[in-house]
Short mmCIF file of C-alpha atoms in Angstrom, two decimals:
data_model
loop_
_atom_site.label_atom_id
_atom_site.label_comp_id
_atom_site.label_asym_id
_atom_site.label_seq_id
_atom_site.Cartn_x
_atom_site.Cartn_y
_atom_site.Cartn_z
CA MET A 1 -64.73 -26.42 -77.53
CA ARG A 2 -66.68 -23.90 -79.41
CA CYS A 3 -66.81 -21.83 -75.40
CA SER A 4 -63.23 -22.36 -75.21
CA LEU A 5 -61.73 -21.24 -78.71
CA LYS A 6 -64.11 -18.30 -78.39
CA ARG A 7 -62.81 -17.49 -74.80
CA SER A 8 -59.07 -17.50 -75.91
CA LEU A 9 -60.02 -14.77 -79.28
CA THR A 10 -61.33 -13.15 -76.49
CA VAL A 11 -58.33 -13.06 -74.11
CA LEU A 12 -55.82 -12.59 -77.85
CA LEU A 13 -58.50 -9.35 -78.51
CA ALA A 14 -58.47 -7.83 -75.17
CA VAL A 15 -54.05 -8.83 -75.05
CA SER A 16 -53.64 -7.05 -77.79
CA PHE A 17 -55.69 -4.12 -76.83
CA LEU A 18 -53.48 -3.41 -73.90
CA LEU A 19 -50.10 -3.77 -75.45
CA LEU A 20 -52.20 -0.72 -78.44
CA LEU A 21 -52.80 0.98 -75.44
CA LEU A 22 -49.58 0.77 -74.14
CA LEU A 23 -47.43 1.80 -76.83
CA LEU A 24 -49.65 4.99 -77.05
CA HIS A 25 -49.35 5.95 -74.12
CA GLY A 26 -46.16 4.12 -72.43
CA SER A 27 -44.09 7.31 -73.69
CA SER A 28 -45.87 9.26 -70.87
CA ARG A 29 -46.33 9.36 -66.88
CA GLN A 30 -50.19 10.49 -66.82
CA GLU A 31 -51.73 10.86 -63.21
CA GLN A 32 -54.29 7.62 -64.13
CA ASP A 33 -52.61 4.83 -66.35
CA PRO A 34 -55.17 3.76 -69.05
CA LEU A 35 -54.54 0.80 -68.71
CA GLU A 36 -55.66 0.14 -65.13
CA VAL A 37 -58.99 2.76 -65.98
CA GLN A 38 -59.83 -1.04 -68.99
CA LEU A 39 -58.98 -2.98 -66.39
CA ARG A 40 -61.46 -1.50 -63.23
CA GLY A 41 -63.62 -4.01 -62.65
CA LEU A 42 -62.90 -7.19 -64.17
CA ALA A 43 -62.94 -9.78 -61.89
CA PRO A 44 -59.38 -10.90 -60.53
CA ASP A 45 -58.76 -14.39 -62.56
CA THR A 46 -59.81 -12.33 -65.79
CA ILE A 47 -57.16 -9.44 -65.42
CA LEU A 48 -54.73 -12.21 -64.08
CA GLN A 49 -56.20 -14.10 -67.38
CA LEU A 50 -55.25 -10.40 -70.22
CA LEU A 51 -51.80 -9.74 -68.43
CA GLN A 52 -50.04 -13.25 -69.24
CA PRO A 53 -47.98 -13.38 -72.12
CA ARG A 54 -49.97 -16.78 -72.96
CA GLY A 55 -53.33 -15.56 -72.18
CA ALA A 56 -53.72 -17.92 -68.91
CA GLN A 57 -51.66 -18.21 -65.56
CA HIS A 58 -49.74 -21.49 -65.99
CA ILE A 59 -47.45 -23.27 -63.17
CA LEU A 60 -43.54 -22.95 -64.27
CA ARG A 61 -42.56 -26.79 -63.77
CA ASP A 62 -39.30 -27.25 -66.30
CA THR A 63 -37.77 -24.13 -64.06
CA ALA A 64 -34.31 -25.61 -64.17
CA GLU A 65 -33.32 -22.34 -66.14
CA LEU A 66 -34.87 -20.26 -64.17
CA SER A 67 -34.53 -21.27 -61.27
CA ALA A 68 -32.00 -22.96 -59.03
CA LEU A 69 -33.87 -25.22 -57.03
CA HIS A 70 -35.00 -27.57 -59.61
CA ASN A 71 -37.42 -29.45 -57.94
CA ILE A 72 -39.44 -26.64 -57.48
CA SER A 73 -42.55 -25.75 -59.98
CA TYR A 74 -43.95 -21.72 -59.41
CA GLN A 75 -47.27 -20.59 -59.82
CA LEU A 76 -46.21 -17.38 -62.09
CA LEU A 77 -50.02 -15.64 -61.56
CA ALA A 78 -49.02 -12.15 -63.28
CA GLY A 79 -45.88 -11.07 -66.03
CA SER A 80 -43.11 -13.37 -67.35
CA PRO A 81 -39.06 -13.02 -67.48
CA ALA A 82 -37.21 -10.61 -69.97
CA PRO A 83 -35.69 -11.52 -72.98
CA ARG A 84 -32.20 -10.71 -70.97
CA LYS A 85 -30.45 -10.60 -67.64
CA LYS A 86 -30.85 -7.14 -66.52
CA PHE A 87 -28.69 -4.94 -63.68
CA LEU A 88 -30.85 -5.91 -60.60
CA ALA A 89 -33.35 -7.13 -59.83
CA VAL A 90 -35.53 -6.75 -56.26
CA GLY A 91 -37.44 -8.92 -54.30
CA MET A 92 -39.93 -9.49 -51.41
CA ALA A 93 -42.17 -11.62 -50.41
CA SER A 94 -45.44 -11.05 -49.36
CA VAL A 95 -48.36 -12.70 -46.58
CA GLN A 96 -51.92 -11.26 -45.52
CA ARG A 97 -51.33 -9.25 -42.58
CA PRO A 98 -53.57 -9.25 -39.36
CA ARG A 99 -53.84 -5.34 -40.06
CA GLY A 100 -52.38 -3.01 -42.51
CA PHE A 101 -51.39 -3.69 -45.68
CA TYR A 102 -48.57 -1.64 -47.32
CA LEU A 103 -47.21 -3.99 -50.43
CA LEU A 104 -49.59 -1.35 -52.97
CA ALA A 105 -47.09 1.47 -51.40
CA THR A 106 -43.74 -0.40 -52.33
CA LEU A 107 -44.52 -0.85 -55.10
CA GLN A 108 -45.66 2.08 -56.80
CA SER A 109 -42.61 3.46 -54.28
CA LEU A 110 -40.50 1.56 -55.90
CA PHE A 111 -41.80 2.28 -59.84
CA SER A 112 -42.04 6.21 -59.49
CA GLN A 113 -38.72 6.56 -57.65
CA SER A 114 -36.79 5.79 -60.97
CA THR A 115 -36.19 7.05 -64.35
CA GLU A 116 -37.63 5.58 -67.62
CA GLU A 117 -33.89 4.66 -67.60
CA GLU A 118 -33.63 3.18 -64.66
CA LEU A 119 -36.64 1.36 -64.46
CA GLN A 120 -35.41 -0.74 -68.03
CA GLU A 121 -32.66 -2.39 -66.18
CA MET A 122 -34.65 -3.34 -63.34
CA VAL A 123 -37.00 -6.29 -62.40
CA VAL A 124 -39.43 -6.28 -59.11
CA VAL A 125 -41.45 -10.08 -58.23
CA VAL A 126 -42.93 -10.58 -55.65
CA HIS A 127 -43.68 -13.80 -54.07
CA LEU A 128 -47.31 -13.92 -52.70
CA ALA A 129 -46.77 -16.84 -50.65
CA ASP A 130 -49.93 -16.31 -48.10
CA THR A 131 -51.20 -19.67 -46.89
CA ASP A 132 -54.51 -18.65 -48.77
CA PRO A 133 -54.75 -18.96 -52.14
CA GLY A 134 -57.91 -16.84 -52.52
CA TRP A 135 -55.40 -13.74 -51.23
CA ASN A 136 -53.01 -14.59 -53.48
CA VAL A 137 -54.54 -14.35 -56.53
CA ARG A 138 -57.16 -11.16 -55.33
CA VAL A 139 -53.78 -9.46 -54.53
CA ALA A 140 -52.38 -10.95 -57.25
CA ALA A 141 -54.72 -9.27 -60.01
CA THR A 142 -55.00 -5.87 -57.94
CA ILE A 143 -51.54 -5.47 -58.41
CA ALA A 144 -52.08 -6.11 -62.20
CA GLN A 145 -54.69 -4.31 -62.25
CA LYS A 146 -52.84 -0.63 -61.45
CA PHE A 147 -49.36 -1.74 -62.41
CA ALA A 148 -50.18 -3.63 -66.03
CA ARG A 149 -48.17 -1.19 -67.74
CA HIS A 150 -44.87 -2.50 -65.80
CA ILE A 151 -46.07 -6.40 -66.12
CA LEU A 152 -46.44 -6.45 -69.83
CA LEU A 153 -43.07 -4.46 -70.10
CA GLY A 154 -41.39 -7.32 -67.96
CA ARG A 155 -41.00 -5.35 -65.22
CA LEU A 156 -42.79 -7.24 -62.51
CA LEU A 157 -43.34 -10.88 -62.17
CA LEU A 158 -45.06 -12.23 -59.40
CA ILE A 159 -44.90 -15.37 -58.49
CA HIS A 160 -46.59 -18.23 -55.72
CA ALA A 161 -44.46 -21.57 -54.47
CA PRO A 162 -47.18 -23.93 -53.70
CA PRO A 163 -47.78 -25.36 -50.26
CA GLU A 164 -46.29 -29.42 -51.20
CA PHE A 165 -43.33 -27.87 -51.92
CA TYR A 166 -42.41 -26.59 -48.51
CA PRO A 167 -40.34 -28.32 -45.61
CA THR A 168 -42.67 -29.54 -42.36
CA LEU A 169 -43.61 -26.79 -40.05
CA GLU A 170 -44.67 -28.90 -37.35
CA GLY A 171 -43.06 -30.02 -34.57
CA LEU A 172 -39.98 -27.13 -35.30
CA LYS A 173 -37.23 -26.94 -32.60
CA ARG A 174 -37.67 -23.79 -30.18
CA ASN A 175 -34.80 -22.56 -30.26
CA PHE A 176 -34.33 -18.79 -27.70
CA ASN A 177 -37.28 -20.06 -26.84
CA ASP A 178 -39.65 -18.73 -28.98
CA ALA A 179 -43.07 -19.85 -29.05
CA GLU A 180 -44.16 -22.27 -31.12
CA GLU A 181 -46.54 -20.32 -32.78
CA ARG A 182 -43.24 -17.59 -33.62
CA VAL A 183 -41.05 -20.01 -34.16
CA ARG A 184 -43.42 -22.02 -37.29
CA PHE A 185 -43.77 -17.64 -38.96
CA ARG A 186 -40.43 -17.25 -39.08
CA SER A 187 -39.53 -20.89 -40.57
CA LYS A 188 -41.88 -20.21 -43.21
CA GLN A 189 -40.81 -16.93 -44.08
CA ASN A 190 -37.41 -18.56 -43.64
CA VAL A 191 -38.59 -20.77 -47.18
CA ASP A 192 -39.90 -17.87 -48.64
CA TYR A 193 -37.17 -16.60 -48.98
CA ALA A 194 -35.63 -18.95 -50.12
CA PHE A 195 -37.98 -19.71 -52.86
CA LEU A 196 -38.14 -16.05 -54.07
CA LEU A 197 -34.33 -16.02 -54.57
CA ALA A 198 -34.05 -19.38 -56.33
CA PHE A 199 -36.66 -17.95 -59.11
CA ALA A 200 -34.44 -14.87 -59.35
CA ALA A 201 -30.79 -16.26 -59.66
CA ASN A 202 -31.32 -16.12 -63.48
CA LEU A 203 -33.25 -12.59 -63.63
CA SER A 204 -30.26 -9.99 -63.10
CA SER A 205 -26.48 -9.46 -62.03
CA TYR A 206 -27.82 -8.35 -58.22
CA TYR A 207 -30.33 -8.96 -56.18
CA LEU A 208 -31.96 -6.27 -53.90
CA MET A 209 -34.09 -7.68 -50.51
CA ILE A 210 -36.36 -5.12 -49.36
CA GLU A 211 -39.39 -5.54 -47.44
CA ASP A 212 -43.50 -5.03 -49.29
CA ASP A 213 -43.46 -2.05 -46.66
CA VAL A 214 -40.77 0.21 -47.59
CA TRP A 215 -40.42 3.78 -49.41
CA SER A 216 -37.67 3.97 -52.02
CA ALA A 217 -34.78 7.07 -52.23
CA ARG A 218 -35.33 8.73 -55.45
CA SER A 219 -33.11 6.76 -58.09
CA PHE A 220 -32.19 3.76 -55.65
CA LEU A 221 -30.48 2.32 -58.40
CA THR A 222 -28.24 4.95 -59.74
CA SER A 223 -27.15 5.22 -56.48
CA ILE A 224 -26.04 1.21 -55.74
CA ARG A 225 -24.37 1.69 -59.77
CA ARG A 226 -21.78 3.62 -57.74
CA ALA A 227 -21.43 2.37 -54.45
CA LEU A 228 -20.82 -1.47 -56.77
CA ALA A 229 -18.28 1.29 -58.72
CA SER A 230 -17.05 2.30 -55.19
CA GLN A 231 -16.07 -1.59 -54.26
CA GLU A 232 -14.32 -2.21 -57.25
CA GLY A 233 -12.08 -5.62 -56.98
CA SER A 234 -13.08 -6.16 -53.99
CA SER A 235 -14.44 -9.64 -53.14
CA TRP A 236 -17.53 -8.30 -50.59
CA ALA A 237 -20.41 -11.14 -50.05
CA THR A 238 -23.31 -8.97 -49.17
CA LEU A 239 -23.38 -4.80 -49.31
CA GLU A 240 -26.19 -3.27 -47.02
CA PHE A 241 -27.77 0.03 -47.72
CA SER A 242 -30.76 0.26 -44.25
CA LYS A 243 -29.12 -0.92 -41.68
CA LEU A 244 -33.07 -2.95 -41.15
CA GLY A 245 -33.87 -6.18 -40.86
CA TYR A 246 -34.06 -7.78 -45.13
CA ILE A 247 -34.44 -4.44 -46.57
CA GLY A 248 -31.86 -3.33 -48.64
CA LYS A 249 -29.74 -6.21 -48.37
CA LEU A 250 -28.00 -6.06 -52.11
CA TYR A 251 -26.19 -9.50 -53.63
CA ARG A 252 -24.36 -10.86 -56.51
CA SER A 253 -26.79 -13.35 -58.69
CA SER A 254 -24.72 -15.81 -58.44
CA ASP A 255 -24.55 -15.82 -54.90
CA LEU A 256 -28.21 -16.81 -55.18
CA PRO A 257 -28.70 -20.48 -55.23
CA ARG A 258 -25.85 -21.34 -52.55
CA LEU A 259 -28.43 -19.16 -49.79
CA ALA A 260 -31.09 -20.42 -51.23
CA HIS A 261 -30.22 -23.28 -50.18
CA PHE A 262 -28.73 -21.60 -46.55
CA LEU A 263 -31.80 -21.13 -46.01
CA LEU A 264 -33.79 -24.29 -46.65
CA LEU A 265 -30.73 -25.71 -44.11
CA PHE A 266 -31.24 -24.19 -41.45
CA TYR A 267 -34.45 -23.21 -42.00
CA GLN A 268 -35.96 -24.06 -38.37
CA GLU A 269 -32.92 -22.83 -36.62
CA MET A 270 -33.14 -18.14 -36.82
CA PRO A 271 -34.76 -15.71 -38.53
CA CYS A 272 -33.47 -14.53 -41.63
CA ASP A 273 -31.34 -11.44 -41.38
CA TRP A 274 -29.65 -14.31 -38.34
CA LEU A 275 -29.41 -16.56 -40.90
CA LEU A 276 -28.22 -13.19 -43.61
CA VAL A 277 -25.40 -12.66 -41.02
CA HIS A 278 -23.90 -15.66 -40.73
CA PHE A 279 -23.88 -16.43 -44.69
CA ARG A 280 -22.09 -13.30 -45.34
CA GLN A 281 -19.68 -14.25 -42.63
CA LEU A 282 -19.27 -17.67 -44.19
CA LEU A 283 -18.10 -16.27 -47.32
CA THR A 284 -14.93 -15.35 -45.73
CA GLN A 285 -17.05 -10.82 -45.26
CA LYS A 286 -16.30 -10.17 -42.04
CA ASP A 287 -17.36 -6.52 -41.85
CA VAL A 288 -20.63 -5.43 -42.33
CA ILE A 289 -20.44 -2.93 -45.36
CA ARG A 290 -22.44 -0.48 -44.71
CA PHE A 291 -23.73 2.93 -47.35
CA LYS A 292 -24.96 6.34 -45.96
CA PRO A 293 -27.25 7.67 -46.83
CA SER A 294 -30.06 4.62 -46.46
CA LEU A 295 -31.69 3.85 -50.22
CA PHE A 296 -35.01 2.17 -48.05
CA GLN A 297 -36.55 3.36 -45.57
CA HIS A 298 -39.30 0.99 -43.64
CA MET A 299 -43.18 2.65 -43.32
CA GLY A 300 -45.15 -0.20 -42.10
CA LEU A 301 -46.82 0.09 -38.38
CA TYR A 302 -48.34 -3.24 -37.83
CA SER A 303 -45.41 -6.67 -38.13
CA SER A 304 -47.17 -9.08 -40.24
CA PHE A 305 -46.54 -11.54 -37.62
CA GLN A 306 -50.54 -11.41 -35.18
CA GLY A 307 -50.00 -7.59 -36.08
CA THR A 308 -48.18 -6.00 -33.32
CA VAL A 309 -47.10 -2.76 -33.32
CA ASN A 310 -43.60 -1.85 -34.88
CA ARG A 311 -41.63 1.74 -35.34
CA LEU A 312 -38.73 0.80 -36.66
CA LYS A 313 -37.38 4.23 -38.79
CA ASP A 314 -33.58 4.49 -40.13
CA GLU A 315 -32.36 7.51 -38.81
CA ASP A 316 -30.14 7.49 -42.41
CA PHE A 317 -32.27 7.58 -44.58
CA GLN A 318 -32.49 9.63 -47.28
CA ALA A 319 -35.33 10.60 -49.83
CA ASP A 320 -33.59 12.67 -52.18
CA ALA A 321 -30.39 9.83 -52.89
CA LEU A 322 -28.58 12.51 -56.71
CA ASP A 323 -26.65 14.01 -53.87
CA LEU A 324 -24.02 11.27 -53.57
CA PRO A 325 -21.11 12.41 -53.92
CA ASP A 326 -18.11 11.19 -56.72
CA ASN A 327 -15.16 10.39 -54.26
CA PRO A 328 -13.42 9.05 -57.60
CA PRO A 329 -10.57 6.53 -56.84
CA ALA A 330 -7.38 8.19 -54.61
CA SER A 331 -5.11 7.09 -52.67
CA LEU A 332 -5.07 8.13 -49.08
CA TYR A 333 -2.37 8.99 -46.65
CA THR A 334 -1.87 10.72 -43.12
CA SER A 335 1.25 12.04 -40.72
CA MET A 336 -0.90 10.71 -37.54
CA SER A 337 -1.32 7.81 -35.71
CA ILE A 338 -3.82 5.52 -36.69
CA PHE A 339 -5.66 3.50 -34.11
CA GLU A 340 -6.15 -0.09 -34.50
CA ASN A 341 -8.20 -0.66 -37.81
CA TYR A 342 -9.43 2.72 -37.79
CA GLU A 343 -7.85 3.52 -41.21
CA PRO A 344 -7.69 6.67 -43.53
CA LEU A 345 -10.06 4.80 -46.08
CA LYS A 346 -12.97 4.35 -43.92
CA ALA A 347 -13.49 8.31 -43.86
CA TYR A 348 -13.16 8.17 -47.41
CA SER A 349 -15.29 5.20 -48.82
CA LEU A 350 -19.14 5.57 -49.25
CA ALA A 351 -19.77 2.68 -46.46
CA GLN A 352 -20.28 3.16 -43.19
CA GLY A 353 -16.71 3.36 -41.50
CA TYR A 354 -13.93 6.14 -39.72
CA PHE A 355 -10.79 7.61 -39.16
CA TRP A 356 -9.88 7.22 -36.57
CA GLY A 357 -6.55 9.29 -35.22
CA LYS A 358 -3.77 9.75 -32.16
CA ASP A 359 -2.61 13.10 -30.70
CA PRO A 360 -3.92 15.39 -33.93
CA ALA A 361 -0.98 18.24 -33.25
CA ALA A 362 -0.53 21.23 -35.34
CA GLY A 363 1.18 20.65 -39.02
CA SER A 364 -1.15 17.19 -38.60
CA THR A 365 -2.39 16.45 -42.61
CA PHE A 366 -4.34 14.46 -44.14
CA THR A 367 -4.22 13.67 -47.71
CA ILE A 368 -6.13 12.51 -50.51
CA VAL A 369 -4.02 12.24 -54.02
CA PHE A 370 -6.40 11.34 -57.11
CA GLN A 371 -5.47 8.45 -59.38
CA GLN A 372 -7.00 10.89 -62.43
CA PRO A 373 -6.50 15.15 -61.58
CA VAL A 374 -10.27 16.03 -61.36
CA ARG A 375 -12.33 19.45 -61.11
CA VAL A 376 -13.28 19.41 -58.01
CA ARG A 377 -16.33 21.70 -57.00
CA ARG A 378 -17.57 20.70 -53.59
CA VAL A 379 -15.97 18.84 -50.65
CA ARG A 380 -18.14 18.37 -47.59
CA VAL A 381 -15.98 17.03 -43.90
CA ARG A 382 -17.47 16.36 -41.10
CA THR A 383 -15.35 14.99 -38.14
CA GLY A 384 -16.34 13.39 -34.77
CA SER A 385 -19.17 10.85 -34.16
CA VAL A 386 -22.03 9.88 -31.84
CA GLU A 387 -20.63 8.28 -29.47
CA ARG A 388 -17.31 10.66 -29.22
CA PRO A 389 -18.13 13.66 -30.00
CA GLY A 390 -14.83 15.06 -28.38
CA ASP A 391 -12.58 13.83 -30.97
CA PHE A 392 -13.77 16.34 -33.60
CA LEU A 393 -11.71 18.64 -34.98
CA ARG A 394 -10.82 22.00 -32.94
CA ALA A 395 -8.82 23.68 -35.12
CA GLY A 396 -7.86 23.02 -39.63
CA LEU A 397 -7.57 24.47 -42.74
CA LEU A 398 -9.51 22.42 -46.42
CA GLU A 399 -6.87 22.36 -49.13
CA LEU A 400 -6.64 21.99 -52.93
CA GLY A 401 -3.51 20.58 -54.22
CA GLN A 402 -1.45 20.49 -57.58
CA ARG A 403 1.80 19.52 -59.12
CA ARG A 404 2.29 16.44 -57.47
CA ASP A 405 5.74 15.30 -57.24
CA ARG A 406 7.98 11.51 -56.66
CA SER A 407 6.54 11.79 -52.68
CA ARG A 408 2.94 11.49 -53.09
CA ASP A 409 1.94 14.57 -52.55
CA CYS A 410 1.48 18.26 -53.96
CA SER A 411 3.95 20.29 -54.09
CA SER A 412 0.92 23.86 -54.61
CA TYR A 413 -1.00 23.73 -52.02
CA VAL A 414 -4.11 26.01 -51.92
CA PRO A 415 -6.45 27.17 -48.68
CA VAL A 416 -10.18 27.09 -49.57
CA GLY A 417 -11.72 26.85 -46.41
CA SER A 418 -11.27 26.30 -42.39
CA PHE A 419 -13.51 24.36 -40.37
CA LYS A 420 -15.65 25.65 -37.97
CA LYS A 421 -17.40 23.13 -34.83
CA GLY A 422 -15.54 20.33 -36.58
CA THR A 423 -17.44 20.69 -40.16
CA LEU A 424 -17.25 21.98 -43.27
CA GLU A 425 -18.55 22.44 -46.89
CA GLN A 426 -17.38 23.71 -49.78
CA GLN A 427 -18.67 24.84 -52.66
CA GLY A 428 -18.06 26.55 -55.72
CA LEU A 429 -14.73 25.30 -56.08
CA GLU A 430 -14.27 24.84 -59.70
CA SER A 431 -13.19 27.96 -59.87
CA VAL A 432 -10.59 28.64 -57.16
CA LEU A 433 -8.08 26.54 -58.77
CA PRO A 434 -7.75 27.41 -62.68
CA GLY A 435 -6.75 23.19 -63.64
CA PRO A 436 -7.05 19.78 -62.22
CA VAL A 437 -7.07 19.20 -58.70
CA GLU A 438 -4.75 16.70 -57.64
CA CYS A 439 -4.63 16.43 -54.04
CA VAL A 440 -6.72 17.45 -51.37
CA ARG A 441 -5.89 18.05 -47.71
CA ILE A 442 -6.96 18.46 -44.38
CA ARG A 443 -4.60 19.81 -42.02
CA VAL A 444 -4.93 20.56 -38.35
CA THR A 445 -3.64 24.21 -37.66
CA GLN A 446 -3.94 23.92 -33.31
CA ASP A 447 -2.87 22.05 -30.83
CA GLN A 448 -5.39 19.61 -29.51
CA SER A 449 -5.41 16.75 -26.80
CA GLU A 450 -8.85 14.74 -28.13
CA TRP A 451 -8.29 12.46 -30.82
CA LEU A 452 -9.29 12.76 -34.43
CA ILE A 453 -12.42 11.13 -35.53
CA ILE A 454 -13.03 11.67 -39.39
CA GLN A 455 -16.47 10.87 -40.01
CA SER A 456 -16.79 11.37 -44.19
CA ILE A 457 -14.93 13.18 -46.79
CA ASP A 458 -17.57 13.78 -49.42
CA ILE A 459 -16.27 14.89 -53.16
CA TRP A 460 -18.22 15.80 -56.07
CA THR A 461 -16.33 16.45 -59.41
CA THR A 462 -17.69 18.45 -62.91
CA ALA A 463 -16.93 17.07 -66.08
CA GLY A 464 -14.05 17.64 -67.95
CA ASN A 465 -11.22 17.61 -66.19
#
């Protein structure tokens, strides 16, 4: 009894000391976190004990308010859920790899690429899902030592779902003629993600799925906010910020219980990324909504399955995501015939897609009419595509318009730039017109036999309309 009391007092004093360090250094970002220095050399169990709010690891047996799967008891290895919902939860599952270890670099990228304001609206959840409990504890302690500040501030949670809650991983269906070992691996991975999704369902408004071997773009959270604003009013199920695997898939947290149950129901049928596609389609989102540039890049060289080499990269990744356009709310019109469903909005939306017009001729127009006048400072237009490089604008002008009339168009336009080899980028446009802009127009100035693909129209504005 006396030893137990002494140990409790020691832990209490240590936690108090760590919190004091956090308060003293919380506002500064140094090359080496003082909390990390203080935890160095301690045993893994001691580190995890120090960083628990109650001073010890514990099992979350009453998960009715934390998890969408009420019969699961999670082991909370480090951290504690915040008292209020955050804007975004970022979740990943991690297991021991035969070769390579990228989890620490992934976490470092998430935190270092975010501002202090963004971090306050975010929580990262890591499901350490290896079947070796010793590996889970060692990795948890390493993470806790390196990211103690984020754990104490409620920005990082480390969880584990014990193996007794998993369905059978023996005698599984060998769909697609996959080897038995591969079927077991991907089936367990589906369950790993299901338990992670269920735990995260009530932590935030939105949930972002990534893998444990990715780089993050700078201020990815702010970019996600902008993307969500562009989809306001639509009934999307999944927004994608990378074209690879499980990386950069965004969900409403209200959909996570259904997704968790879906993965559990079909855990042995197919890989997780295939199931995610089926889930999106079942929620009646037929087309992929993917935003460019991608906000996450695959960094790992060796796969978590058997350590095979995996060189997948996302060519659309851009490390600095702050240079995204504003593209204010607008209506779009064109005098060109539209091919199938390649409507004008697809060129203006930040999501993937493009406009495809038939038989452009001199005088053909593509017009953007803003809902509210704005001050335009920069415009970038790209035409043509990799698949059809010939369908670019041979000759054309970019024009800014004012004095919108009843015919949903502006009565006065000023040319501000001409296309060269199908592209145009003009800056400093706020000094071209004396007042706010109400319309932006692309005008074809020469007949061309090829059709016209407008790949993207990006507009940046200034404050103070």
